Amino acid sequence: MSTQLGKTSESAGHSTPNPVKVTTQTVVEMKQKGEKISMLTAYDFTMARILDSAGIDVLLVGDSASNVMAGNETTVPITLDHMIYHTQCVVRGVDRALVIADMPFMSYQVTSKEALTNAGKLMKEAGAHAVKLEGGAAIADTVKKIVDAGIPVMGHLGLTPQSIYQFGTYQVRAKEEAEAEQLIKDAHRLQEAGVFALVLEKIPSALAQKVTESLSIPTIGIGAGQGCDGQVLVVHDMLGMNKNFSPRFLRRYADLESVMTEAVQQYVSDVKSQDFPNEKEQYG
Ligand code: KIV
């Protein structure tokens, strides 16, 4: 019988009333056992509830909320207050999954003191279980300060969308040897600084596998191939809610855009034709 975080259960199954919670230790143990880690983004209560019940291990309240929820072109505009709001919504929908909140652009780059204060807000005000920061050696001291305060940190290397104005494109990163070498060094620097896991975004699969094999912490890939310890996708993309976005790494598990469009078209038609509501759908 396990008693993790005050819940008691004999099973990690999502349908049990008191599921064993996924913790940062759990994901590290999953790497050690060779069990792959499933991670998706979530930004709201209802989606988080569905994903958690379906058995997802980790939910990332990604700053991709800036694109997916707010319709911005980049992740740059989203604020700490927005991330706190989205994280609060997700945490309310979750019984089992580990919830990680992205620290938004400029909430951790100015000083490590400010970074710690802001990471603390995501934990205390929003209820996140961990935070994620983009960057390598340049943020390692900040990562250490946050970890030393008792806040688990996930790293993020490769394509780091908060730096889009520096990169200029969303193309695959670290194809050249110098950048690949730097990425390996950054990964190890982050591990030393105390990150419990590392996202690798849009890098060659051979490089991701090399990094994964050289680290004791798990890697979670997005467009980084099958050699990573886990995978993450933006949930709206994998559910097929954004037909205009078709990168090579994306697998669509549903065509919700078509399903929703047809449902709404039918509703509009039923309202216009007075088929809805019928006798059974109204009160006497
Ligand atoms: O914000 C996000 O959705 C992310 C994932 C793509 C890893 O950082």
mmCIF file of C-alpha atoms and ligand atoms in Angstrom:
data_model
loop_
_atom_site.group_PDB
_atom_site.id
_atom_site.type_symbol
_atom_site.label_atom_id
_atom_site.label_comp_id
_atom_site.label_asym_id
_atom_site.label_seq_id
_atom_site.Cartn_x
_atom_site.Cartn_y
_atom_site.Cartn_z
ATOM 1 C CA MET A 1 0.000 0.000 0.000
ATOM 2 C CA SER A 2 1.411 3.340 -1.027
ATOM 3 C CA THR A 3 0.746 6.579 0.847
ATOM 4 C CA GLN A 4 2.131 9.179 -1.513
ATOM 5 C CA LEU A 5 1.102 12.770 -0.852
ATOM 6 C CA GLY A 6 -1.645 11.766 1.557
ATOM 7 C CA LYS A 7 -3.566 9.551 -0.875
ATOM 8 C CA THR A 8 -3.765 5.819 -0.315
ATOM 9 C CA SER A 9 -4.151 3.312 -3.086
ATOM 10 C CA GLU A 10 -2.708 0.038 -4.273
ATOM 11 C CA SER A 11 -2.811 1.048 -7.895
ATOM 12 C CA ALA A 12 -1.732 3.942 -10.057
ATOM 13 C CA GLY A 13 -4.799 3.340 -12.253
ATOM 14 C CA HIS A 14 -6.751 6.442 -13.170
ATOM 15 C CA SER A 15 -10.159 4.949 -12.414
ATOM 16 C CA THR A 16 -9.440 4.301 -8.729
ATOM 17 C CA PRO A 17 -11.008 6.862 -6.380
ATOM 18 C CA ASN A 18 -7.649 7.676 -4.751
ATOM 19 C CA PRO A 19 -5.028 7.171 -7.446
ATOM 20 C CA VAL A 20 -1.348 7.228 -6.523
ATOM 21 C CA LYS A 21 -0.075 10.594 -7.622
ATOM 22 C CA VAL A 22 2.684 10.938 -10.172
ATOM 23 C CA THR A 23 5.542 12.864 -8.592
ATOM 24 C CA THR A 24 8.870 14.135 -9.873
ATOM 25 C CA GLN A 25 10.413 11.027 -8.246
ATOM 26 C CA THR A 26 7.960 8.818 -10.147
ATOM 27 C CA VAL A 27 9.118 10.112 -13.536
ATOM 28 C CA VAL A 28 12.783 9.622 -12.603
ATOM 29 C CA GLU A 29 11.947 6.056 -11.509
ATOM 30 C CA MET A 30 10.104 5.495 -14.795
ATOM 31 C CA LYS A 31 13.345 6.207 -16.669
ATOM 32 C CA GLN A 32 15.206 3.802 -14.391
ATOM 33 C CA LYS A 33 12.592 1.090 -15.071
ATOM 34 C CA GLY A 34 12.516 1.791 -18.810
ATOM 35 C CA GLU A 35 8.849 2.838 -18.693
ATOM 36 C CA LYS A 36 8.077 5.642 -21.153
ATOM 37 C CA ILE A 37 6.563 8.871 -19.789
ATOM 38 C CA SER A 38 3.427 10.334 -21.412
ATOM 39 C CA MET A 39 2.984 14.104 -21.257
ATOM 40 C CA LEU A 40 0.480 16.471 -22.893
ATOM 41 C CA THR A 41 -0.251 20.148 -22.511
ATOM 42 C CA ALA A 42 -3.418 21.356 -20.773
ATOM 43 C CA TYR A 43 -4.674 24.843 -20.085
ATOM 44 C CA ASP A 44 -8.153 24.420 -18.594
ATOM 45 C CA PHE A 45 -10.150 22.374 -16.078
ATOM 46 C CA THR A 46 -12.289 20.279 -18.434
ATOM 47 C CA MET A 47 -9.423 19.193 -20.671
ATOM 48 C CA ALA A 48 -7.243 18.452 -17.626
ATOM 49 C CA ARG A 49 -10.011 16.298 -16.111
ATOM 50 C CA ILE A 50 -10.371 14.263 -19.320
ATOM 51 C CA LEU A 51 -6.616 13.801 -19.828
ATOM 52 C CA ASP A 52 -6.061 12.861 -16.186
ATOM 53 C CA SER A 53 -8.907 10.318 -16.247
ATOM 54 C CA ALA A 54 -7.448 8.854 -19.440
ATOM 55 C CA GLY A 55 -4.218 8.085 -17.576
ATOM 56 C CA ILE A 56 -1.769 10.754 -18.705
ATOM 57 C CA ASP A 57 1.364 10.838 -16.504
ATOM 58 C CA VAL A 58 2.288 14.518 -16.762
ATOM 59 C CA LEU A 59 0.334 17.639 -17.714
ATOM 60 C CA LEU A 60 2.286 20.672 -18.855
ATOM 61 C CA VAL A 61 0.578 24.021 -18.520
ATOM 62 C CA GLY A 62 2.654 25.229 -21.428
ATOM 63 C CA ASP A 63 3.196 28.833 -22.361
ATOM 64 C CA SER A 64 1.879 27.551 -25.707
ATOM 65 C CA ALA A 65 -1.365 28.739 -24.073
ATOM 66 C CA SER A 66 -0.289 32.025 -25.628
ATOM 67 C CA ASN A 67 -0.812 30.510 -29.113
ATOM 68 C CA VAL A 68 -3.514 27.940 -28.441
ATOM 69 C CA MET A 69 -5.712 29.776 -25.935
ATOM 70 C CA ALA A 70 -5.039 33.437 -26.719
ATOM 71 C CA GLY A 71 -4.325 33.307 -30.471
ATOM 72 C CA ASN A 72 -0.929 35.018 -30.259
ATOM 73 C CA GLU A 73 1.698 34.232 -32.880
ATOM 74 C CA THR A 74 4.385 33.448 -30.286
ATOM 75 C CA THR A 75 4.720 32.497 -26.613
ATOM 76 C CA VAL A 76 6.378 35.838 -25.847
ATOM 77 C CA PRO A 77 3.289 37.867 -24.788
ATOM 78 C CA ILE A 78 1.862 35.523 -22.137
ATOM 79 C CA THR A 79 2.213 36.865 -18.582
ATOM 80 C CA LEU A 80 2.823 35.282 -15.195
ATOM 81 C CA ASP A 81 -0.763 36.136 -14.186
ATOM 82 C CA HIS A 82 -2.097 34.306 -17.267
ATOM 83 C CA MET A 83 0.041 31.266 -16.418
ATOM 84 C CA ILE A 84 -1.170 31.338 -12.807
ATOM 85 C CA TYR A 85 -4.783 31.396 -14.015
ATOM 86 C CA HIS A 86 -4.329 28.489 -16.479
ATOM 87 C CA THR A 87 -2.409 26.454 -13.895
ATOM 88 C CA GLN A 88 -5.129 26.948 -11.255
ATOM 89 C CA CYS A 89 -7.728 25.675 -13.758
ATOM 90 C CA VAL A 90 -5.666 22.596 -14.655
ATOM 91 C CA VAL A 91 -4.797 21.696 -11.060
ATOM 92 C CA ARG A 92 -8.523 21.615 -10.173
ATOM 93 C CA GLY A 93 -9.100 18.972 -12.877
ATOM 94 C CA VAL A 94 -6.326 16.598 -11.824
ATOM 95 C CA ASP A 95 -6.292 13.676 -9.375
ATOM 96 C CA ARG A 96 -3.217 11.780 -10.492
ATOM 97 C CA ALA A 97 -1.000 13.546 -13.050
ATOM 98 C CA LEU A 98 2.054 15.645 -12.227
ATOM 99 C CA VAL A 99 1.268 19.274 -13.160
ATOM 100 C CA ILE A 100 4.159 21.380 -14.436
ATOM 101 C CA ALA A 101 3.754 25.098 -15.171
ATOM 102 C CA ASP A 102 5.872 26.944 -17.717
ATOM 103 C CA MET A 103 7.569 30.076 -16.424
ATOM 104 C CA PRO A 104 6.733 32.701 -19.067
ATOM 105 C CA PHE A 105 9.228 34.834 -20.976
ATOM 106 C CA MET A 106 10.958 37.431 -18.761
ATOM 107 C CA SER A 107 9.640 35.939 -15.523
ATOM 108 C CA TYR A 108 13.007 34.272 -14.792
ATOM 109 C CA GLN A 109 15.647 35.948 -17.004
ATOM 110 C CA VAL A 110 16.135 39.276 -15.182
ATOM 111 C CA THR A 111 17.441 38.117 -11.795
ATOM 112 C CA SER A 112 17.467 34.740 -10.068
ATOM 113 C CA LYS A 113 15.790 36.382 -7.068
ATOM 114 C CA GLU A 114 12.853 37.459 -9.234
ATOM 115 C CA ALA A 115 12.822 33.997 -10.839
ATOM 116 C CA LEU A 116 12.520 32.361 -7.421
ATOM 117 C CA THR A 117 9.698 34.710 -6.393
ATOM 118 C CA ASN A 118 7.813 33.946 -9.613
ATOM 119 C CA ALA A 119 8.394 30.192 -9.392
ATOM 120 C CA GLY A 120 7.062 30.423 -5.835
ATOM 121 C CA LYS A 121 3.878 32.122 -7.111
ATOM 122 C CA LEU A 122 3.264 29.291 -9.594
ATOM 123 C CA MET A 123 3.564 26.815 -6.721
ATOM 124 C CA LYS A 124 1.737 28.718 -3.950
ATOM 125 C CA GLU A 125 -0.932 30.677 -5.841
ATOM 126 C CA ALA A 126 -1.471 28.335 -8.763
ATOM 127 C CA GLY A 127 -0.820 24.931 -7.167
ATOM 128 C CA ALA A 128 1.764 23.715 -9.701
ATOM 129 C CA HIS A 129 3.836 20.708 -8.677
ATOM 130 C CA ALA A 130 6.904 21.887 -10.623
ATOM 131 C CA VAL A 131 7.977 24.624 -13.037
ATOM 132 C CA LYS A 132 9.672 24.540 -16.454
ATOM 133 C CA LEU A 133 12.268 27.027 -17.733
ATOM 134 C CA GLU A 134 13.786 27.319 -21.204
ATOM 135 C CA GLY A 135 17.553 27.578 -21.617
ATOM 136 C CA GLY A 136 20.919 26.014 -20.783
ATOM 137 C CA ALA A 137 24.054 27.080 -18.927
ATOM 138 C CA ALA A 138 22.933 30.730 -18.898
ATOM 139 C CA ILE A 139 20.068 29.904 -16.514
ATOM 140 C CA ALA A 140 21.762 27.116 -14.528
ATOM 141 C CA ASP A 141 22.419 29.286 -11.444
ATOM 142 C CA THR A 142 18.793 30.409 -11.463
ATOM 143 C CA VAL A 143 17.628 26.802 -11.768
ATOM 144 C CA LYS A 144 19.805 25.858 -8.778
ATOM 145 C CA LYS A 145 18.378 28.668 -6.685
ATOM 146 C CA ILE A 146 14.817 27.541 -7.430
ATOM 147 C CA VAL A 147 15.626 23.866 -6.816
ATOM 148 C CA ASP A 148 17.435 24.728 -3.556
ATOM 149 C CA ALA A 149 14.240 26.438 -2.379
ATOM 150 C CA GLY A 150 12.398 23.119 -2.768
ATOM 151 C CA ILE A 151 10.734 23.761 -6.120
ATOM 152 C CA PRO A 152 11.211 21.011 -8.722
ATOM 153 C CA VAL A 153 12.382 22.316 -12.108
ATOM 154 C CA MET A 154 12.082 20.815 -15.588
ATOM 155 C CA GLY A 155 14.551 22.087 -18.208
ATOM 156 C CA HIS A 156 13.890 22.730 -21.917
ATOM 157 C CA LEU A 157 16.554 22.685 -24.655
ATOM 158 C CA GLY A 158 16.679 22.590 -28.458
ATOM 159 C CA LEU A 159 13.981 24.726 -30.005
ATOM 160 C CA THR A 160 13.051 27.087 -27.182
ATOM 161 C CA PRO A 161 10.083 29.093 -28.526
ATOM 162 C CA GLN A 162 10.570 32.028 -26.119
ATOM 163 C CA SER A 163 13.769 32.799 -28.103
ATOM 164 C CA ILE A 164 12.003 32.822 -31.480
ATOM 165 C CA TYR A 165 13.100 36.382 -32.243
ATOM 166 C CA GLN A 166 16.700 35.277 -31.717
ATOM 167 C CA PHE A 167 16.355 32.074 -33.799
ATOM 168 C CA GLY A 168 14.211 33.663 -36.504
ATOM 169 C CA THR A 169 12.524 30.325 -37.408
ATOM 170 C CA TYR A 170 10.913 27.250 -35.840
ATOM 171 C CA GLN A 171 13.256 24.926 -37.801
ATOM 172 C CA VAL A 172 15.010 21.891 -36.288
ATOM 173 C CA ARG A 173 17.842 22.973 -33.933
ATOM 174 C CA ALA A 174 21.334 21.586 -33.268
ATOM 175 C CA LYS A 175 21.874 20.028 -36.694
ATOM 176 C CA GLU A 176 25.395 21.480 -36.779
ATOM 177 C CA GLU A 177 28.073 19.921 -34.583
ATOM 178 C CA ALA A 178 28.876 23.058 -32.595
ATOM 179 C CA GLU A 179 25.264 23.582 -31.536
ATOM 180 C CA ALA A 180 24.867 19.865 -30.795
ATOM 181 C CA GLU A 181 27.974 19.909 -28.570
ATOM 182 C CA GLN A 182 26.660 22.989 -26.772
ATOM 183 C CA LEU A 183 23.298 21.291 -26.225
ATOM 184 C CA ILE A 184 24.991 18.250 -24.652
ATOM 185 C CA LYS A 185 26.971 20.554 -22.337
ATOM 186 C CA ASP A 186 23.806 22.504 -21.460
ATOM 187 C CA ALA A 187 21.930 19.286 -20.653
ATOM 188 C CA HIS A 188 24.627 18.208 -18.218
ATOM 189 C CA ARG A 189 24.855 21.667 -16.662
ATOM 190 C CA LEU A 190 21.090 21.603 -16.057
ATOM 191 C CA GLN A 191 21.280 18.117 -14.556
ATOM 192 C CA GLU A 192 24.025 19.341 -12.180
ATOM 193 C CA ALA A 193 21.870 22.353 -11.291
ATOM 194 C CA GLY A 194 19.151 19.926 -10.191
ATOM 195 C CA VAL A 195 16.481 19.652 -12.912
ATOM 196 C CA PHE A 196 14.438 16.455 -12.493
ATOM 197 C CA ALA A 197 13.658 16.115 -16.223
ATOM 198 C CA LEU A 198 14.424 17.806 -19.521
ATOM 199 C CA VAL A 199 12.292 18.625 -22.566
ATOM 200 C CA LEU A 200 14.148 18.261 -25.876
ATOM 201 C CA GLU A 201 12.307 20.077 -28.650
ATOM 202 C CA LYS A 202 12.864 19.630 -32.392
ATOM 203 C CA ILE A 203 16.405 18.264 -32.511
ATOM 204 C CA PRO A 204 17.810 15.331 -34.545
ATOM 205 C CA SER A 205 16.764 11.980 -33.066
ATOM 206 C CA ALA A 206 20.348 10.667 -32.855
ATOM 207 C CA LEU A 207 21.354 13.683 -30.753
ATOM 208 C CA ALA A 208 18.295 13.297 -28.490
ATOM 209 C CA GLN A 209 19.147 9.628 -27.963
ATOM 210 C CA LYS A 210 22.783 10.475 -27.141
ATOM 211 C CA VAL A 211 21.688 13.111 -24.601
ATOM 212 C CA THR A 212 19.100 10.739 -23.114
ATOM 213 C CA GLU A 213 21.616 7.912 -22.671
ATOM 214 C CA SER A 214 24.151 10.238 -21.049
ATOM 215 C CA LEU A 215 21.771 11.657 -18.408
ATOM 216 C CA SER A 216 20.349 10.072 -15.259
ATOM 217 C CA ILE A 217 17.262 12.320 -15.443
ATOM 218 C CA PRO A 218 14.509 11.588 -17.986
ATOM 219 C CA THR A 219 14.190 13.431 -21.288
ATOM 220 C CA ILE A 220 10.786 14.218 -22.789
ATOM 221 C CA GLY A 221 10.851 14.760 -26.530
ATOM 222 C CA ILE A 222 8.746 16.794 -28.915
ATOM 223 C CA GLY A 223 10.028 16.297 -32.439
ATOM 224 C CA ALA A 224 13.112 14.626 -30.939
ATOM 225 C CA GLY A 225 12.464 10.998 -31.867
ATOM 226 C CA GLN A 226 11.900 7.702 -30.123
ATOM 227 C CA GLY A 227 15.136 7.652 -28.116
ATOM 228 C CA CYS A 228 13.729 10.014 -25.463
ATOM 229 C CA ASP A 229 12.379 8.723 -22.139
ATOM 230 C CA GLY A 230 8.970 10.238 -22.813
ATOM 231 C CA GLN A 231 6.967 12.244 -25.330
ATOM 232 C CA VAL A 232 4.967 15.473 -25.167
ATOM 233 C CA LEU A 233 2.552 17.030 -27.648
ATOM 234 C CA VAL A 234 0.336 20.076 -27.554
ATOM 235 C CA VAL A 235 -3.067 18.547 -26.862
ATOM 236 C CA HIS A 236 -4.994 20.639 -29.388
ATOM 237 C CA ASP A 237 -2.557 19.523 -32.112
ATOM 238 C CA MET A 238 -2.768 15.786 -31.311
ATOM 239 C CA LEU A 239 -6.562 15.976 -31.124
ATOM 240 C CA GLY A 240 -6.678 17.549 -34.593
ATOM 241 C CA MET A 241 -8.107 20.903 -33.570
ATOM 242 C CA ASN A 242 -5.643 22.877 -35.681
ATOM 243 C CA LYS A 243 -5.621 21.669 -39.282
ATOM 244 C CA ASN A 244 -3.171 24.380 -40.345
ATOM 245 C CA PHE A 245 -0.372 22.955 -38.196
ATOM 246 C CA SER A 246 1.200 19.795 -39.640
ATOM 247 C CA PRO A 247 4.841 19.412 -38.629
ATOM 248 C CA ARG A 248 6.487 16.049 -39.404
ATOM 249 C CA PHE A 249 6.634 15.077 -35.703
ATOM 250 C CA LEU A 250 2.902 15.492 -35.071
ATOM 251 C CA ARG A 251 0.654 12.427 -34.944
ATOM 252 C CA ARG A 252 -3.054 13.275 -34.949
ATOM 253 C CA TYR A 253 -5.119 10.919 -32.778
ATOM 254 C CA ALA A 254 -8.470 12.463 -33.681
ATOM 255 C CA ASP A 255 -10.016 14.925 -36.086
ATOM 256 C CA LEU A 256 -11.848 17.051 -33.543
ATOM 257 C CA GLU A 257 -11.922 20.080 -35.823
ATOM 258 C CA SER A 258 -14.165 18.141 -38.247
ATOM 259 C CA VAL A 259 -16.203 16.569 -35.429
ATOM 260 C CA MET A 260 -16.821 19.961 -33.815
ATOM 261 C CA THR A 261 -17.524 21.725 -37.090
ATOM 262 C CA GLU A 262 -20.115 19.106 -38.078
ATOM 263 C CA ALA A 263 -21.728 19.222 -34.621
ATOM 264 C CA VAL A 264 -22.024 23.015 -34.686
ATOM 265 C CA GLN A 265 -23.335 23.020 -38.273
ATOM 266 C CA GLN A 266 -25.997 20.482 -37.233
ATOM 267 C CA TYR A 267 -26.934 22.606 -34.183
ATOM 268 C CA VAL A 268 -27.256 25.770 -36.290
ATOM 269 C CA SER A 269 -29.430 23.881 -38.751
ATOM 270 C CA ASP A 270 -31.609 22.363 -35.982
ATOM 271 C CA VAL A 271 -32.159 25.758 -34.336
ATOM 272 C CA LYS A 272 -33.064 27.403 -37.665
ATOM 273 C CA SER A 273 -35.439 24.583 -38.623
ATOM 274 C CA GLN A 274 -36.972 24.534 -35.107
ATOM 275 C CA ASP A 275 -36.042 20.870 -34.735
ATOM 276 C CA PHE A 276 -34.235 21.861 -31.518
ATOM 277 C CA PRO A 277 -35.501 21.907 -28.828
ATOM 278 C CA ASN A 278 -38.157 19.213 -29.181
ATOM 279 C CA GLU A 279 -40.904 18.196 -26.709
ATOM 280 C CA LYS A 280 -38.537 16.105 -24.572
ATOM 281 C CA GLU A 281 -35.956 18.880 -24.393
ATOM 282 C CA GLN A 282 -38.220 21.436 -22.723
ATOM 283 C CA TYR A 283 -40.029 21.779 -19.379
ATOM 284 C CA GLY A 284 -43.807 21.348 -18.955
HETATM 285 O O1 KIV B 1 4.607 25.382 -24.082
HETATM 286 C C1 KIV B 1 4.620 24.217 -24.506
HETATM 287 O O2 KIV B 1 3.604 23.669 -24.980
HETATM 288 C C2 KIV B 1 5.868 23.479 -24.438
HETATM 289 C C3 KIV B 1 5.903 22.121 -25.061
HETATM 290 C C4 KIV B 1 5.878 22.219 -26.525
HETATM 291 C C5 KIV B 1 7.042 21.325 -24.581
HETATM 292 O O3 KIV B 1 6.827 23.952 -23.918
#
